[in-house]
PDB file of C-alpha atoms and ligand atoms in Angstrom:
ATOM      1  CA  UNK A 278       0.057  -0.320   0.163  1.00 89.00           C
ATOM      2  CA  UNK A 279       1.438   3.100  -0.952  1.00 93.00           C
ATOM      3  CA  UNK A 280       0.723   6.863   0.780  1.00 98.00           C
ATOM      4  CA  UNK A 281       1.303   9.964  -0.388  1.00 98.00           C
ATOM      5  CA  UNK A 282       2.218  12.478   2.284  1.00 98.00           C
ATOM      6  CA  UNK A 283       1.805  16.502   1.761  1.00 98.00           C
ATOM      7  CA  UNK A 284       4.302  18.148   3.926  1.00 99.00           C
ATOM      8  CA  UNK A 285       3.517  21.870   4.970  1.00 98.00           C
ATOM      9  CA  UNK A 286       1.741  22.774   1.527  1.00 99.00           C
ATOM     10  CA  UNK A 287       0.718  25.874   3.623  1.00 98.00           C
ATOM     11  CA  UNK A 288       0.148  29.467   2.870  1.00 99.00           C
ATOM     12  CA  UNK A 289       2.774  30.915   4.796  1.00 99.00           C
ATOM     13  CA  UNK A 290       5.468  28.833   2.249  1.00 98.00           C
ATOM     14  CA  UNK A 291       4.168  30.155  -0.691  1.00 98.00           C
ATOM     15  CA  UNK A 292       5.087  33.076  -2.745  1.00 98.00           C
ATOM     16  CA  UNK A 293       4.056  36.215  -0.699  1.00 98.00           C
ATOM     17  CA  UNK A 294       3.831  34.338   2.571  1.00 98.00           C
ATOM     18  CA  UNK A 295       5.536  34.953   6.017  1.00 98.00           C
ATOM     19  CA  UNK A 296       8.154  32.374   4.857  1.00 98.00           C
ATOM     20  CA  UNK A 297       7.684  32.053   1.462  1.00 98.00           C
ATOM     21  CA  UNK A 298       9.756  29.379  -0.411  1.00 98.00           C
ATOM     22  CA  UNK A 299      10.824  30.032  -4.355  1.00 98.00           C
ATOM     23  CA  UNK A 300       8.137  28.768  -6.422  1.00 98.00           C
ATOM     24  CA  UNK A 301       6.149  26.961  -3.986  1.00 98.00           C
ATOM     25  CA  UNK A 302       2.841  27.552  -5.834  1.00 98.00           C
ATOM     26  CA  UNK A 303       4.119  25.569  -8.561  1.00 98.00           C
ATOM     27  CA  UNK A 304       4.431  22.267  -6.906  1.00 98.00           C
ATOM     28  CA  UNK A 305       0.388  22.387  -6.346  1.00 98.00           C
ATOM     29  CA  UNK A 306      -0.984  21.371  -9.793  1.00 98.00           C
ATOM     30  CA  UNK A 307       1.591  18.501  -9.549  1.00 98.00           C
ATOM     31  CA  UNK A 308       0.580  17.367  -6.354  1.00 98.00           C
ATOM     32  CA  UNK A 309      -3.410  17.497  -7.345  1.00 98.00           C
ATOM     33  CA  UNK A 310      -2.914  15.498 -10.348  1.00 96.00           C
ATOM     34  CA  UNK A 311      -0.532  12.845  -8.339  1.00 96.00           C
ATOM     35  CA  UNK A 312      -3.019  11.808  -5.641  1.00 97.00           C
ATOM     36  CA  UNK A 313      -5.146   9.743  -7.862  1.00 95.00           C
ATOM     37  CA  UNK A 314      -2.350   7.239  -8.340  1.00 94.00           C
ATOM     38  CA  UNK A 315      -2.402   6.886  -3.862  1.00 96.00           C
ATOM     39  CA  UNK A 316      -4.695   4.541  -1.816  1.00 92.00           C
ATOM     40  CA  UNK A 317      -3.784   7.420   1.088  1.00 97.00           C
ATOM     41  CA  UNK A 318      -3.037  10.891   1.271  1.00 98.00           C
ATOM     42  CA  UNK A 319      -2.005  12.153   4.355  1.00 98.00           C
ATOM     43  CA  UNK A 320      -0.696  15.446   5.335  1.00 98.00           C
ATOM     44  CA  UNK A 321       1.195  17.980   7.794  1.00 98.00           C
ATOM     45  CA  UNK A 322       0.717  21.373   9.289  1.00 98.00           C
ATOM     46  CA  UNK A 323       3.554  23.128  10.670  1.00 98.00           C
ATOM     47  CA  UNK A 324       1.474  24.720  13.808  1.00 98.00           C
ATOM     48  CA  UNK A 325       3.195  27.025  16.049  1.00 98.00           C
ATOM     49  CA  UNK A 326       2.155  28.632  18.701  1.00 98.00           C
ATOM     50  CA  UNK A 327       3.253  32.610  18.927  1.00 98.00           C
ATOM     51  CA  UNK A 328       5.764  31.858  21.488  1.00 98.00           C
ATOM     52  CA  UNK A 329       7.696  29.385  19.365  1.00 98.00           C
ATOM     53  CA  UNK A 330      11.591  29.634  19.965  1.00 98.00           C
ATOM     54  CA  UNK A 331      11.807  29.077  16.446  1.00 98.00           C
ATOM     55  CA  UNK A 332      10.840  32.517  15.851  1.00 98.00           C
ATOM     56  CA  UNK A 333      13.649  34.975  15.858  1.00 98.00           C
ATOM     57  CA  UNK A 334      10.584  37.525  16.997  1.00 98.00           C
ATOM     58  CA  UNK A 335      11.464  35.626  20.480  1.00 98.00           C
ATOM     59  CA  UNK A 336      15.127  36.174  20.736  1.00 97.00           C
ATOM     60  CA  UNK A 337      16.053  40.016  21.728  1.00 96.00           C
ATOM     61  CA  UNK A 338      18.111  41.427  18.816  1.00 96.00           C
ATOM     62  CA  UNK A 339      18.238  38.368  16.410  1.00 97.00           C
ATOM     63  CA  UNK A 340      16.938  38.391  12.800  1.00 98.00           C
ATOM     64  CA  UNK A 341      15.212  35.937  10.601  1.00 98.00           C
ATOM     65  CA  UNK A 342      17.538  33.549   8.955  1.00 97.00           C
ATOM     66  CA  UNK A 343      20.732  33.994  12.156  1.00 97.00           C
ATOM     67  CA  UNK A 344      21.787  30.684  13.705  1.00 96.00           C
ATOM     68  CA  UNK A 345      20.941  30.010  17.504  1.00 96.00           C
ATOM     69  CA  UNK A 346      20.558  27.062  19.542  1.00 95.00           C
ATOM     70  CA  UNK A 347      17.537  24.931  21.103  1.00 95.00           C
ATOM     71  CA  UNK A 348      17.678  22.588  23.606  1.00 94.00           C
ATOM     72  CA  UNK A 349      21.569  22.157  22.448  1.00 95.00           C
ATOM     73  CA  UNK A 350      20.371  21.793  18.429  1.00 95.00           C
ATOM     74  CA  UNK A 351      21.536  24.390  16.060  1.00 96.00           C
ATOM     75  CA  UNK A 352      18.447  25.989  15.104  1.00 97.00           C
ATOM     76  CA  UNK A 353      17.741  28.824  12.427  1.00 98.00           C
ATOM     77  CA  UNK A 354      15.541  31.694  13.630  1.00 98.00           C
ATOM     78  CA  UNK A 355      12.731  32.092  11.337  1.00 98.00           C
ATOM     79  CA  UNK A 356      10.457  35.075  10.980  1.00 98.00           C
ATOM     80  CA  UNK A 357       7.069  34.170  12.462  1.00 98.00           C
ATOM     81  CA  UNK A 358       5.462  31.850  10.423  1.00 98.00           C
ATOM     82  CA  UNK A 359       2.431  29.075  10.594  1.00 98.00           C
ATOM     83  CA  UNK A 360       1.085  30.601  13.938  1.00 98.00           C
ATOM     84  CA  UNK A 361      -1.624  28.467  14.712  1.00 98.00           C
ATOM     85  CA  UNK A 362      -5.311  29.506  13.461  1.00 98.00           C
ATOM     86  CA  UNK A 363      -4.205  31.888  11.404  1.00 98.00           C
ATOM     87  CA  UNK A 364      -4.801  32.037   7.719  1.00 98.00           C
ATOM     88  CA  UNK A 365      -1.002  31.846   7.166  1.00 98.00           C
ATOM     89  CA  UNK A 366      -0.872  28.171   8.686  1.00 98.00           C
ATOM     90  CA  UNK A 367      -3.816  26.783   6.645  1.00 98.00           C
ATOM     91  CA  UNK A 368      -3.313  24.645   3.482  1.00 98.00           C
ATOM     92  CA  UNK A 369      -2.736  26.493   0.207  1.00 98.00           C
ATOM     93  CA  UNK A 370      -6.373  26.762  -1.252  1.00 98.00           C
ATOM     94  CA  UNK A 371      -5.403  25.737  -4.786  1.00 98.00           C
ATOM     95  CA  UNK A 372      -4.347  22.162  -2.856  1.00 98.00           C
ATOM     96  CA  UNK A 373      -6.845  19.583  -3.450  1.00 98.00           C
ATOM     97  CA  UNK A 374      -7.599  18.784  -0.047  1.00 98.00           C
ATOM     98  CA  UNK A 375     -10.766  16.155  -0.085  1.00 97.00           C
ATOM     99  CA  UNK A 376      -8.303  13.208  -0.226  1.00 97.00           C
ATOM    100  CA  UNK A 377      -6.705  14.065   2.556  1.00 98.00           C
ATOM    101  CA  UNK A 378      -7.539  11.291   5.188  1.00 98.00           C
ATOM    102  CA  UNK A 379      -5.655  12.965   8.279  1.00 98.00           C
ATOM    103  CA  UNK A 380      -3.242  15.858   9.050  1.00 98.00           C
ATOM    104  CA  UNK A 381      -0.620  15.458  11.723  1.00 98.00           C
ATOM    105  CA  UNK A 382       0.031  19.022  13.031  1.00 98.00           C
ATOM    106  CA  UNK A 383       3.597  19.440  14.609  1.00 98.00           C
ATOM    107  CA  UNK A 384       5.939  22.501  15.509  1.00 98.00           C
ATOM    108  CA  UNK A 385       3.143  22.998  18.829  1.00 98.00           C
ATOM    109  CA  UNK A 386       5.823  22.968  21.602  1.00 97.00           C
ATOM    110  CA  UNK A 387       7.456  26.051  22.244  1.00 98.00           C
ATOM    111  CA  UNK A 388      10.851  24.831  23.221  1.00 97.00           C
ATOM    112  CA  UNK A 389      12.229  23.332  19.989  1.00 97.00           C
ATOM    113  CA  UNK A 390      11.622  23.200  16.491  1.00 98.00           C
ATOM    114  CA  UNK A 391      10.034  20.108  14.205  1.00 98.00           C
ATOM    115  CA  UNK A 392      10.650  19.562  10.711  1.00 98.00           C
ATOM    116  CA  UNK A 393       9.659  15.799  10.389  1.00 98.00           C
ATOM    117  CA  UNK A 394       6.171  15.031  10.250  1.00 98.00           C
ATOM    118  CA  UNK A 395       7.387  12.031  12.410  1.00 98.00           C
ATOM    119  CA  UNK A 396       9.316  13.825  15.278  1.00 98.00           C
ATOM    120  CA  UNK A 397      10.540  17.084  16.735  1.00 97.00           C
ATOM    121  CA  UNK A 398      14.122  17.741  15.707  1.00 97.00           C
ATOM    122  CA  UNK A 399      15.325  16.577  19.457  1.00 96.00           C
ATOM    123  CA  UNK A 400      12.937  13.387  19.291  1.00 96.00           C
ATOM    124  CA  UNK A 401      11.528  14.193  22.657  1.00 94.00           C
ATOM    125  CA  UNK A 402       8.160  13.241  21.043  1.00 96.00           C
ATOM    126  CA  UNK A 403       6.681  11.424  18.593  1.00 97.00           C
ATOM    127  CA  UNK A 404       3.496  12.711  16.063  1.00 97.00           C
ATOM    128  CA  UNK A 405       2.525   9.105  15.742  1.00 97.00           C
ATOM    129  CA  UNK A 406       2.426   9.261  11.800  1.00 98.00           C
ATOM    130  CA  UNK A 407       4.603   6.398  11.800  1.00 98.00           C
ATOM    131  CA  UNK A 408       2.581   3.828  14.138  1.00 98.00           C
ATOM    132  CA  UNK A 409      -0.753   5.025  12.210  1.00 98.00           C
ATOM    133  CA  UNK A 410       0.952   4.287   8.783  1.00 98.00           C
ATOM    134  CA  UNK A 411       1.996   0.811   9.910  1.00 97.00           C
ATOM    135  CA  UNK A 412      -1.420   0.435  11.406  1.00 97.00           C
ATOM    136  CA  UNK A 413      -2.651   0.751   7.863  1.00 96.00           C
ATOM    137  CA  UNK A 414      -0.100  -1.440   6.372  1.00 95.00           C
ATOM    138  CA  UNK A 415       1.358   1.379   4.830  1.00 95.00           C
ATOM    139  CA  UNK A 416       4.898   0.116   3.151  1.00 94.00           C
ATOM    140  CA  UNK A 417       5.742   2.826   0.554  1.00 97.00           C
ATOM    141  CA  UNK A 418       5.734   6.551   1.359  1.00 98.00           C
ATOM    142  CA  UNK A 419       6.096   8.924  -0.794  1.00 98.00           C
ATOM    143  CA  UNK A 420       6.700  12.682  -0.223  1.00 98.00           C
ATOM    144  CA  UNK A 421       5.828  16.039  -1.839  1.00 98.00           C
ATOM    145  CA  UNK A 422       5.643  19.218  -0.101  1.00 98.00           C
ATOM    146  CA  UNK A 423       7.513  22.228   1.102  1.00 98.00           C
ATOM    147  CA  UNK A 424      10.447  22.956   2.270  1.00 98.00           C
ATOM    148  CA  UNK A 425      12.696  20.536   0.671  1.00 98.00           C
ATOM    149  CA  UNK A 426      15.324  21.183   2.411  1.00 98.00           C
ATOM    150  CA  UNK A 427      13.671  21.259   5.576  1.00 98.00           C
ATOM    151  CA  UNK A 428      10.439  19.378   6.247  1.00 98.00           C
ATOM    152  CA  UNK A 429      10.236  17.143   3.500  1.00 98.00           C
ATOM    153  CA  UNK A 430      14.449  16.043   4.348  1.00 98.00           C
ATOM    154  CA  UNK A 431      14.044  15.429   7.821  1.00 98.00           C
ATOM    155  CA  UNK A 432      10.374  13.630   7.089  1.00 98.00           C
ATOM    156  CA  UNK A 433      12.235  11.552   4.347  1.00 98.00           C
ATOM    157  CA  UNK A 434      15.133  10.471   7.038  1.00 98.00           C
ATOM    158  CA  UNK A 435      12.747   9.512   9.377  1.00 98.00           C
ATOM    159  CA  UNK A 436      10.377   7.943   7.258  1.00 98.00           C
ATOM    160  CA  UNK A 437      13.998   5.881   6.018  1.00 98.00           C
ATOM    161  CA  UNK A 438      14.647   5.145   9.683  1.00 98.00           C
ATOM    162  CA  UNK A 439      11.082   3.811  10.126  1.00 97.00           C
ATOM    163  CA  UNK A 440      11.549   1.182   7.909  1.00 98.00           C
ATOM    164  CA  UNK A 441       9.384   2.850   4.897  1.00 98.00           C
ATOM    165  CA  UNK A 442      10.768   2.216   1.470  1.00 98.00           C
ATOM    166  CA  UNK A 443      10.677   6.224   0.654  1.00 98.00           C
ATOM    167  CA  UNK A 444      10.752   8.497  -2.555  1.00 98.00           C
ATOM    168  CA  UNK A 445      10.641  11.887  -2.843  1.00 98.00           C
ATOM    169  CA  UNK A 446       9.354  13.084  -5.735  1.00 98.00           C
ATOM    170  CA  UNK A 447      11.434  16.132  -6.933  1.00 98.00           C
ATOM    171  CA  UNK A 448       8.938  18.118  -9.067  1.00 98.00           C
ATOM    172  CA  UNK A 449       6.719  18.287  -6.141  1.00 98.00           C
ATOM    173  CA  UNK A 450       9.066  19.863  -4.047  1.00 98.00           C
ATOM    174  CA  UNK A 451      10.473  23.285  -3.794  1.00 98.00           C
ATOM    175  CA  UNK A 452      13.864  24.233  -1.285  1.00 98.00           C
ATOM    176  CA  UNK A 453      14.192  27.338   0.790  1.00 98.00           C
ATOM    177  CA  UNK A 454      18.126  27.047  -0.431  1.00 97.00           C
ATOM    178  CA  UNK A 455      19.316  25.304  -2.963  1.00 97.00           C
ATOM    179  CA  UNK A 456      22.632  24.551  -1.542  1.00 97.00           C
ATOM    180  CA  UNK A 457      21.263  23.018   1.313  1.00 97.00           C
ATOM    181  CA  UNK A 458      18.842  21.010  -1.006  1.00 98.00           C
ATOM    182  CA  UNK A 459      21.661  19.564  -3.257  1.00 98.00           C
ATOM    183  CA  UNK A 460      23.126  18.443   0.146  1.00 98.00           C
ATOM    184  CA  UNK A 461      19.721  17.042   1.552  1.00 98.00           C
ATOM    185  CA  UNK A 462      19.427  14.990  -1.974  1.00 98.00           C
ATOM    186  CA  UNK A 463      22.626  13.269  -1.292  1.00 98.00           C
ATOM    187  CA  UNK A 464      21.631  12.047   2.439  1.00 98.00           C
ATOM    188  CA  UNK A 465      18.401  10.993   1.451  1.00 98.00           C
ATOM    189  CA  UNK A 466      20.160   9.042  -1.198  1.00 98.00           C
ATOM    190  CA  UNK A 467      22.838   7.582   0.723  1.00 98.00           C
ATOM    191  CA  UNK A 468      20.022   6.337   3.476  1.00 98.00           C
ATOM    192  CA  UNK A 469      18.588   4.500   0.705  1.00 98.00           C
ATOM    193  CA  UNK A 470      15.636   7.106  -0.276  1.00 98.00           C
ATOM    194  CA  UNK A 471      14.794   7.297  -4.004  1.00 98.00           C
ATOM    195  CA  UNK A 472      14.546  10.887  -5.639  1.00 98.00           C
ATOM    196  CA  UNK A 473      12.274  10.550  -8.509  1.00 98.00           C
ATOM    197  CA  UNK A 474       9.541  12.663 -10.534  1.00 98.00           C
ATOM    198  CA  UNK A 475       6.064  12.687 -10.749  1.00 97.00           C
ATOM    199  CA  UNK A 476       5.982  11.014 -14.489  1.00 95.00           C
ATOM    200  CA  UNK A 477       7.727   7.988 -13.005  1.00 95.00           C
ATOM    201  CA  UNK A 478       4.186   7.731 -11.246  1.00 93.00           C
ATOM    202  CA  UNK A 479       2.347   8.213 -14.156  1.00 77.00           C
ATOM    203  CA  UNK A 480       3.550   6.267 -16.269  1.00 64.00           C
ATOM    204  CA  UNK A 481       2.805   3.067 -14.487  1.00 52.00           C
TER     205      UNK A 481
HETATM  206  C1  VGL B  36       9.675  24.630   7.705  1.00 59.95           C
HETATM  207  C2  VGL B  36      11.345  26.135   8.367  1.00 59.95           C
HETATM  208  C3  VGL B  36      10.349  26.337   9.409  1.00 59.95           C
HETATM  209  C4  VGL B  36       9.299  23.583   6.797  1.00 59.95           C
HETATM  210  C5  VGL B  36       8.823  24.830   8.717  1.00 59.95           C
HETATM  211  O1  VGL B  36       8.157  23.114   6.349  1.00 59.95           O
HETATM  212  O2  VGL B  36      10.283  23.487   6.026  1.00 59.95           O
HETATM  213  N1  VGL B  36      10.552  25.256   7.188  1.00 59.95           N
HETATM  214  N2  VGL B  36       8.891  25.752  10.104  1.00 59.95           N
HETATM  215 ZN1   ZN B  37       7.690  25.989  11.237  1.00 59.95          ZN
END
């Protein structure tokens, strides 16, 4: 059984959003046309309280995209984004959402960031996604969404570690930085993940 996991396809990651990913909107038609190929469509949603320590605004004298540490881990400081209950946190309206069976929220603990859909960055807490998928007999996980070099990347690495056969659909993701995506792509492949194009799926 094959699942499509849509990572953080939210307004704040769209052009004009609080933490815009370049060309983030271009993945939406690709993702919409892919959904009918899957047995199950799932999504994650970045969902931060205003007090979240990944926000530069919560650190005196710090600017967005500077570095700090949270619980001993290196942390990029972000512009305020995906605030719980705001339209910036909503799934992008152009995304076909009716087939999404469940949405796993993350980033709710103000003390630590949570890029992966499976665990926070310190692995303090599981979202329950891996057990949910195993409970449904999912073996193969296909990833699409934003951002390729953060939440898609971390989700892919955790998916591999959880034992799922993991595919990243490269024309259905976009990165914040091309340089960090290049490193992320190599790491995914080194750990056994596969980088594919949506045309590989539509062909069979
Ligand atoms: C993300 C940075 C901060 C993402 C979320 O969805 O990739 N990136 N929060
Ligand atoms: Zn975030």
